[in-house]
Amino acid sequence: MRSTAQNISISLVASVTSDDGDKIMSYKVEPLPNSVADLGEAPHWDIATQNLYYVDIVNGKLLRYDYNENKVYHCKIENVSVVGFVVPVEGEANQFVVGAERDISIVEWDGFSETCKVVKVLAQVEQGDEIYDGNRFNDGKCDPRGRLYAGTMRYFEITSSSAEENSTSTMEEAWKLSRITLESLMA
């Protein structure tokens, strides 16, 4: 999400067909202002607040782009060096489900402060199997029913990685983490 060039913009043209015939709409894509992310990922658009939430993976930060203010706010999660995803908790102001290192946690952030903190750990990456010792949570999103789907991957400094070492899990209301396997998808 961060660009080294300051004045880059990209114009895209899309053609949309309607009952009235073809309409041409043009879109302009621009970098966010002062997006202090070194590795920005996992965007989540909150339509109600007109905010775009995303993470700076390598710096353990949550970011919030306020569309109405055209401004980016960010916080460093206390005692977290790597963060994979952020999803606002429905009905809970200032609370977010976050993939923070080897944990899925609830983080509290007012959207303005430069620091935020983990208030509850909900689950941890695969436990009890040394093949997963080098894993961290990476991407995660919720489906329309509110179930979180999150994937793991090796930490950056570990050079080998195979499909067997990575995984995808789902979490429902009871905060029970269930691993998704190819076999469970076929059932």
PDB file of C-alpha atoms in Angstrom:
ATOM      1  CA  MET A   1       0.000   0.000   0.000  1.00  0.00           C
ATOM      2  CA  ARG A   2       3.010   2.280   0.305  1.00  0.00           C
ATOM      3  CA  SER A   3       4.610   3.763  -2.763  1.00  0.00           C
ATOM      4  CA  THR A   4       8.133   5.131  -3.031  1.00  0.00           C
ATOM      5  CA  ALA A   5       7.026   7.564  -5.741  1.00  0.00           C
ATOM      6  CA  GLN A   6       5.010  10.385  -4.222  1.00  0.00           C
ATOM      7  CA  ASN A   7       2.833  11.527  -7.138  1.00  0.00           C
ATOM      8  CA  ILE A   8       1.775   8.287  -8.758  1.00  0.00           C
ATOM      9  CA  SER A   9      -1.775   7.886  -9.946  1.00  0.00           C
ATOM     10  CA  ILE A  10      -3.263   5.303 -12.255  1.00  0.00           C
ATOM     11  CA  SER A  11      -6.349   5.863 -14.362  1.00  0.00           C
ATOM     12  CA  LEU A  12      -8.465   2.843 -15.205  1.00  0.00           C
ATOM     13  CA  VAL A  13     -11.364   2.789 -17.618  1.00  0.00           C
ATOM     14  CA  ALA A  14     -14.092   0.182 -17.275  1.00  0.00           C
ATOM     15  CA  SER A  15     -16.967  -0.480 -19.623  1.00  0.00           C
ATOM     16  CA  VAL A  16     -20.331  -1.304 -18.073  1.00  0.00           C
ATOM     17  CA  THR A  17     -23.260  -2.514 -20.158  1.00  0.00           C
ATOM     18  CA  SER A  18     -26.745  -1.541 -19.045  1.00  0.00           C
ATOM     19  CA  ASP A  19     -30.231  -1.538 -20.580  1.00  0.00           C
ATOM     20  CA  ASP A  20     -29.476   1.962 -21.895  1.00  0.00           C
ATOM     21  CA  GLY A  21     -26.399   0.751 -23.778  1.00  0.00           C
ATOM     22  CA  ASP A  22     -22.737   1.056 -22.946  1.00  0.00           C
ATOM     23  CA  LYS A  23     -21.630   3.499 -20.282  1.00  0.00           C
ATOM     24  CA  ILE A  24     -17.992   4.313 -19.705  1.00  0.00           C
ATOM     25  CA  MET A  25     -16.913   4.982 -16.135  1.00  0.00           C
ATOM     26  CA  SER A  26     -13.436   6.026 -15.227  1.00  0.00           C
ATOM     27  CA  TYR A  27     -11.676   5.329 -11.967  1.00  0.00           C
ATOM     28  CA  LYS A  28      -8.619   7.025 -10.567  1.00  0.00           C
ATOM     29  CA  VAL A  29      -6.412   4.999  -8.232  1.00  0.00           C
ATOM     30  CA  GLU A  30      -4.113   6.975  -5.933  1.00  0.00           C
ATOM     31  CA  PRO A  31      -1.872   6.097  -2.999  1.00  0.00           C
ATOM     32  CA  LEU A  32      -3.277   6.808   0.449  1.00  0.00           C
ATOM     33  CA  PRO A  33      -1.918   9.957   2.098  1.00  0.00           C
ATOM     34  CA  ASN A  34       0.889   9.312   4.605  1.00  0.00           C
ATOM     35  CA  SER A  35       0.329   5.564   4.596  1.00  0.00           C
ATOM     36  CA  VAL A  36       3.158   4.655   6.928  1.00  0.00           C
ATOM     37  CA  ALA A  37       3.052   0.944   6.048  1.00  0.00           C
ATOM     38  CA  ASP A  38       6.221  -0.836   4.965  1.00  0.00           C
ATOM     39  CA  LEU A  39       4.206  -3.939   4.021  1.00  0.00           C
ATOM     40  CA  GLY A  40       0.523  -2.977   3.944  1.00  0.00           C
ATOM     41  CA  GLU A  41      -1.940  -5.841   3.503  1.00  0.00           C
ATOM     42  CA  ALA A  42      -5.288  -7.347   4.532  1.00  0.00           C
ATOM     43  CA  PRO A  43      -7.621  -4.411   3.760  1.00  0.00           C
ATOM     44  CA  HIS A  44     -11.076  -4.361   5.347  1.00  0.00           C
ATOM     45  CA  TRP A  45     -13.554  -1.685   4.229  1.00  0.00           C
ATOM     46  CA  ASP A  46     -16.069  -0.643   6.892  1.00  0.00           C
ATOM     47  CA  ILE A  47     -18.944   0.811   4.894  1.00  0.00           C
ATOM     48  CA  ALA A  48     -20.755   2.207   7.971  1.00  0.00           C
ATOM     49  CA  THR A  49     -17.802   4.322   9.132  1.00  0.00           C
ATOM     50  CA  GLN A  50     -16.208   4.868   5.700  1.00  0.00           C
ATOM     51  CA  ASN A  51     -12.898   3.586   7.056  1.00  0.00           C
ATOM     52  CA  LEU A  52     -10.375   1.262   5.460  1.00  0.00           C
ATOM     53  CA  TYR A  53      -8.543  -0.870   8.021  1.00  0.00           C
ATOM     54  CA  TYR A  54      -5.347  -2.688   7.100  1.00  0.00           C
ATOM     55  CA  VAL A  55      -2.088  -3.867   8.651  1.00  0.00           C
ATOM     56  CA  ASP A  56       1.618  -3.184   8.355  1.00  0.00           C
ATOM     57  CA  ILE A  57       2.758  -6.784   8.674  1.00  0.00           C
ATOM     58  CA  VAL A  58       6.446  -6.265   9.426  1.00  0.00           C
ATOM     59  CA  ASN A  59       5.969  -3.488  11.995  1.00  0.00           C
ATOM     60  CA  GLY A  60       3.073  -4.903  14.030  1.00  0.00           C
ATOM     61  CA  LYS A  61       0.775  -1.975  13.223  1.00  0.00           C
ATOM     62  CA  LEU A  62      -2.919  -1.469  12.560  1.00  0.00           C
ATOM     63  CA  LEU A  63      -3.846   1.336  10.177  1.00  0.00           C
ATOM     64  CA  ARG A  64      -7.098   3.166   9.544  1.00  0.00           C
ATOM     65  CA  TYR A  65      -7.733   5.328   6.508  1.00  0.00           C
ATOM     66  CA  ASP A  66     -10.579   7.756   7.205  1.00  0.00           C
ATOM     67  CA  TYR A  67     -12.152   8.432   3.819  1.00  0.00           C
ATOM     68  CA  ASN A  68     -14.016  11.562   4.985  1.00  0.00           C
ATOM     69  CA  GLU A  69     -10.881  13.136   6.471  1.00  0.00           C
ATOM     70  CA  ASN A  70      -8.535  11.729   3.781  1.00  0.00           C
ATOM     71  CA  LYS A  71      -6.144  10.839   6.586  1.00  0.00           C
ATOM     72  CA  VAL A  72      -4.380   7.688   7.808  1.00  0.00           C
ATOM     73  CA  TYR A  73      -4.102   6.855  11.513  1.00  0.00           C
ATOM     74  CA  HIS A  74      -1.975   4.019  12.862  1.00  0.00           C
ATOM     75  CA  CYS A  75      -1.135   2.253  16.096  1.00  0.00           C
ATOM     76  CA  LYS A  76       1.642  -0.082  17.152  1.00  0.00           C
ATOM     77  CA  ILE A  77       0.300  -3.144  18.957  1.00  0.00           C
ATOM     78  CA  GLU A  78       2.155  -3.448  22.270  1.00  0.00           C
ATOM     79  CA  ASN A  79       4.523  -6.461  22.404  1.00  0.00           C
ATOM     80  CA  VAL A  80       3.669  -7.577  18.835  1.00  0.00           C
ATOM     81  CA  SER A  81       6.219  -7.511  16.024  1.00  0.00           C
ATOM     82  CA  VAL A  82       4.239  -9.150  13.174  1.00  0.00           C
ATOM     83  CA  VAL A  83       0.532  -8.779  12.381  1.00  0.00           C
ATOM     84  CA  GLY A  84      -1.304 -10.573   9.569  1.00  0.00           C
ATOM     85  CA  PHE A  85      -4.887  -9.277   9.464  1.00  0.00           C
ATOM     86  CA  VAL A  86      -7.437  -7.012  11.121  1.00  0.00           C
ATOM     87  CA  VAL A  87     -11.243  -7.337  11.217  1.00  0.00           C
ATOM     88  CA  PRO A  88     -13.482  -5.017  13.290  1.00  0.00           C
ATOM     89  CA  VAL A  89     -15.636  -6.826  15.870  1.00  0.00           C
ATOM     90  CA  GLU A  90     -19.278  -6.293  14.940  1.00  0.00           C
ATOM     91  CA  GLY A  91     -21.179  -4.321  17.574  1.00  0.00           C
ATOM     92  CA  GLU A  92     -18.050  -3.578  19.646  1.00  0.00           C
ATOM     93  CA  ALA A  93     -16.574  -0.121  19.181  1.00  0.00           C
ATOM     94  CA  ASN A  94     -12.781   0.006  19.215  1.00  0.00           C
ATOM     95  CA  GLN A  95     -12.312  -3.784  19.163  1.00  0.00           C
ATOM     96  CA  PHE A  96     -10.662  -5.769  16.402  1.00  0.00           C
ATOM     97  CA  VAL A  97      -9.859  -9.423  15.775  1.00  0.00           C
ATOM     98  CA  VAL A  98      -6.203  -9.507  14.784  1.00  0.00           C
ATOM     99  CA  GLY A  99      -3.760 -12.170  13.651  1.00  0.00           C
ATOM    100  CA  ALA A 100      -0.876 -11.148  15.906  1.00  0.00           C
ATOM    101  CA  GLU A 101       2.148 -13.412  15.489  1.00  0.00           C
ATOM    102  CA  ARG A 102       1.019 -16.898  16.635  1.00  0.00           C
ATOM    103  CA  ASP A 103      -2.225 -15.669  18.223  1.00  0.00           C
ATOM    104  CA  ILE A 104      -5.674 -14.599  17.136  1.00  0.00           C
ATOM    105  CA  SER A 105      -6.419 -11.795  19.554  1.00  0.00           C
ATOM    106  CA  ILE A 106      -8.838  -9.029  20.397  1.00  0.00           C
ATOM    107  CA  VAL A 107      -7.041  -5.699  20.155  1.00  0.00           C
ATOM    108  CA  GLU A 108      -8.476  -2.501  21.584  1.00  0.00           C
ATOM    109  CA  TRP A 109      -7.815   0.712  19.633  1.00  0.00           C
ATOM    110  CA  ASP A 110      -9.678   4.004  19.597  1.00  0.00           C
ATOM    111  CA  GLY A 111      -8.666   4.616  15.967  1.00  0.00           C
ATOM    112  CA  PHE A 112      -6.500   7.624  16.837  1.00  0.00           C
ATOM    113  CA  SER A 113      -3.880   6.643  19.454  1.00  0.00           C
ATOM    114  CA  GLU A 114      -0.432   5.563  18.266  1.00  0.00           C
ATOM    115  CA  THR A 115      -0.441   2.527  20.566  1.00  0.00           C
ATOM    116  CA  CYS A 116      -3.000  -0.219  21.033  1.00  0.00           C
ATOM    117  CA  LYS A 117      -3.042  -3.397  23.078  1.00  0.00           C
ATOM    118  CA  VAL A 118      -4.119  -7.006  23.077  1.00  0.00           C
ATOM    119  CA  VAL A 119      -6.963  -7.411  25.578  1.00  0.00           C
ATOM    120  CA  LYS A 120      -7.678 -11.100  24.980  1.00  0.00           C
ATOM    121  CA  VAL A 121      -6.040 -14.025  23.185  1.00  0.00           C
ATOM    122  CA  LEU A 122      -8.726 -16.107  21.460  1.00  0.00           C
ATOM    123  CA  ALA A 123      -6.623 -18.861  19.893  1.00  0.00           C
ATOM    124  CA  GLN A 124      -3.072 -19.831  19.019  1.00  0.00           C
ATOM    125  CA  VAL A 125      -1.544 -21.269  15.872  1.00  0.00           C
ATOM    126  CA  GLU A 126      -1.258 -25.059  15.750  1.00  0.00           C
ATOM    127  CA  GLN A 127       0.033 -26.396  19.065  1.00  0.00           C
ATOM    128  CA  GLY A 128       1.728 -29.694  19.867  1.00  0.00           C
ATOM    129  CA  ASP A 129       3.205 -30.425  16.439  1.00  0.00           C
ATOM    130  CA  GLU A 130       6.744 -29.189  15.845  1.00  0.00           C
ATOM    131  CA  ILE A 131       6.173 -28.884  12.091  1.00  0.00           C
ATOM    132  CA  TYR A 132       4.110 -25.761  12.887  1.00  0.00           C
ATOM    133  CA  ASP A 133       6.493 -24.205  15.445  1.00  0.00           C
ATOM    134  CA  GLY A 134       7.696 -21.658  12.871  1.00  0.00           C
ATOM    135  CA  ASN A 135       4.215 -20.562  11.797  1.00  0.00           C
ATOM    136  CA  ARG A 136       2.364 -17.296  12.347  1.00  0.00           C
ATOM    137  CA  PHE A 137      -1.096 -16.133  11.342  1.00  0.00           C
ATOM    138  CA  ASN A 138      -1.129 -14.405   7.975  1.00  0.00           C
ATOM    139  CA  ASP A 139      -4.377 -13.566   6.177  1.00  0.00           C
ATOM    140  CA  GLY A 140      -7.844 -13.707   7.693  1.00  0.00           C
ATOM    141  CA  LYS A 141     -11.375 -12.641   6.787  1.00  0.00           C
ATOM    142  CA  CYS A 142     -14.912 -13.251   8.038  1.00  0.00           C
ATOM    143  CA  ASP A 143     -17.683 -14.765   5.965  1.00  0.00           C
ATOM    144  CA  PRO A 144     -21.235 -13.295   5.974  1.00  0.00           C
ATOM    145  CA  ARG A 145     -22.124 -15.459   9.017  1.00  0.00           C
ATOM    146  CA  GLY A 146     -19.265 -13.953  11.039  1.00  0.00           C
ATOM    147  CA  ARG A 147     -16.975 -16.990  10.947  1.00  0.00           C
ATOM    148  CA  LEU A 148     -13.307 -16.080  10.781  1.00  0.00           C
ATOM    149  CA  TYR A 149     -11.135 -17.929   8.283  1.00  0.00           C
ATOM    150  CA  ALA A 150      -7.415 -17.487   8.880  1.00  0.00           C
ATOM    151  CA  GLY A 151      -4.331 -18.937   7.279  1.00  0.00           C
ATOM    152  CA  THR A 152      -0.859 -19.510   8.660  1.00  0.00           C
ATOM    153  CA  MET A 153       2.548 -19.343   7.059  1.00  0.00           C
ATOM    154  CA  ARG A 154       6.183 -19.578   8.083  1.00  0.00           C
ATOM    155  CA  TYR A 155       7.842 -16.596   9.735  1.00  0.00           C
ATOM    156  CA  PHE A 156       9.914 -14.470   7.340  1.00  0.00           C
ATOM    157  CA  GLU A 157      13.306 -15.575   8.648  1.00  0.00           C
ATOM    158  CA  ILE A 158      12.571 -19.269   8.117  1.00  0.00           C
ATOM    159  CA  THR A 159      13.596 -20.016   4.551  1.00  0.00           C
ATOM    160  CA  SER A 160      11.888 -23.340   3.873  1.00  0.00           C
ATOM    161  CA  SER A 161       8.150 -23.608   3.509  1.00  0.00           C
ATOM    162  CA  SER A 162       5.936 -26.306   2.112  1.00  0.00           C
ATOM    163  CA  ALA A 163       2.189 -26.714   1.770  1.00  0.00           C
ATOM    164  CA  GLU A 164       2.175 -29.183   4.672  1.00  0.00           C
ATOM    165  CA  GLU A 165       3.609 -26.537   7.022  1.00  0.00           C
ATOM    166  CA  ASN A 166       0.934 -23.949   6.204  1.00  0.00           C
ATOM    167  CA  SER A 167      -2.734 -24.261   7.092  1.00  0.00           C
ATOM    168  CA  THR A 168      -6.152 -22.650   7.033  1.00  0.00           C
ATOM    169  CA  SER A 169      -8.463 -22.597  10.051  1.00  0.00           C
ATOM    170  CA  THR A 170     -11.924 -21.345  10.877  1.00  0.00           C
ATOM    171  CA  MET A 171     -13.217 -19.851  14.131  1.00  0.00           C
ATOM    172  CA  GLU A 172     -16.851 -19.467  15.132  1.00  0.00           C
ATOM    173  CA  GLU A 173     -18.563 -17.695  18.035  1.00  0.00           C
ATOM    174  CA  ALA A 174     -17.294 -20.049  20.729  1.00  0.00           C
ATOM    175  CA  TRP A 175     -13.731 -19.067  19.722  1.00  0.00           C
ATOM    176  CA  LYS A 176     -12.918 -22.694  18.974  1.00  0.00           C
ATOM    177  CA  LEU A 177     -10.308 -22.975  16.243  1.00  0.00           C
ATOM    178  CA  SER A 178     -10.885 -25.760  13.717  1.00  0.00           C
ATOM    179  CA  ARG A 179      -8.339 -26.682  11.093  1.00  0.00           C
ATOM    180  CA  ILE A 180      -9.605 -26.843   7.532  1.00  0.00           C
ATOM    181  CA  THR A 181      -8.116 -29.654   5.498  1.00  0.00           C
ATOM    182  CA  LEU A 182      -8.618 -30.648   1.907  1.00  0.00           C
ATOM    183  CA  GLU A 183     -10.561 -33.657   3.160  1.00  0.00           C
ATOM    184  CA  SER A 184     -12.954 -31.488   5.201  1.00  0.00           C
ATOM    185  CA  LEU A 185     -13.649 -29.301   2.176  1.00  0.00           C
ATOM    186  CA  MET A 186     -14.565 -32.375   0.129  1.00  0.00           C
ATOM    187  CA  ALA A 187     -17.056 -33.673   2.744  1.00  0.00           C
TER     188      ALA A 187
END
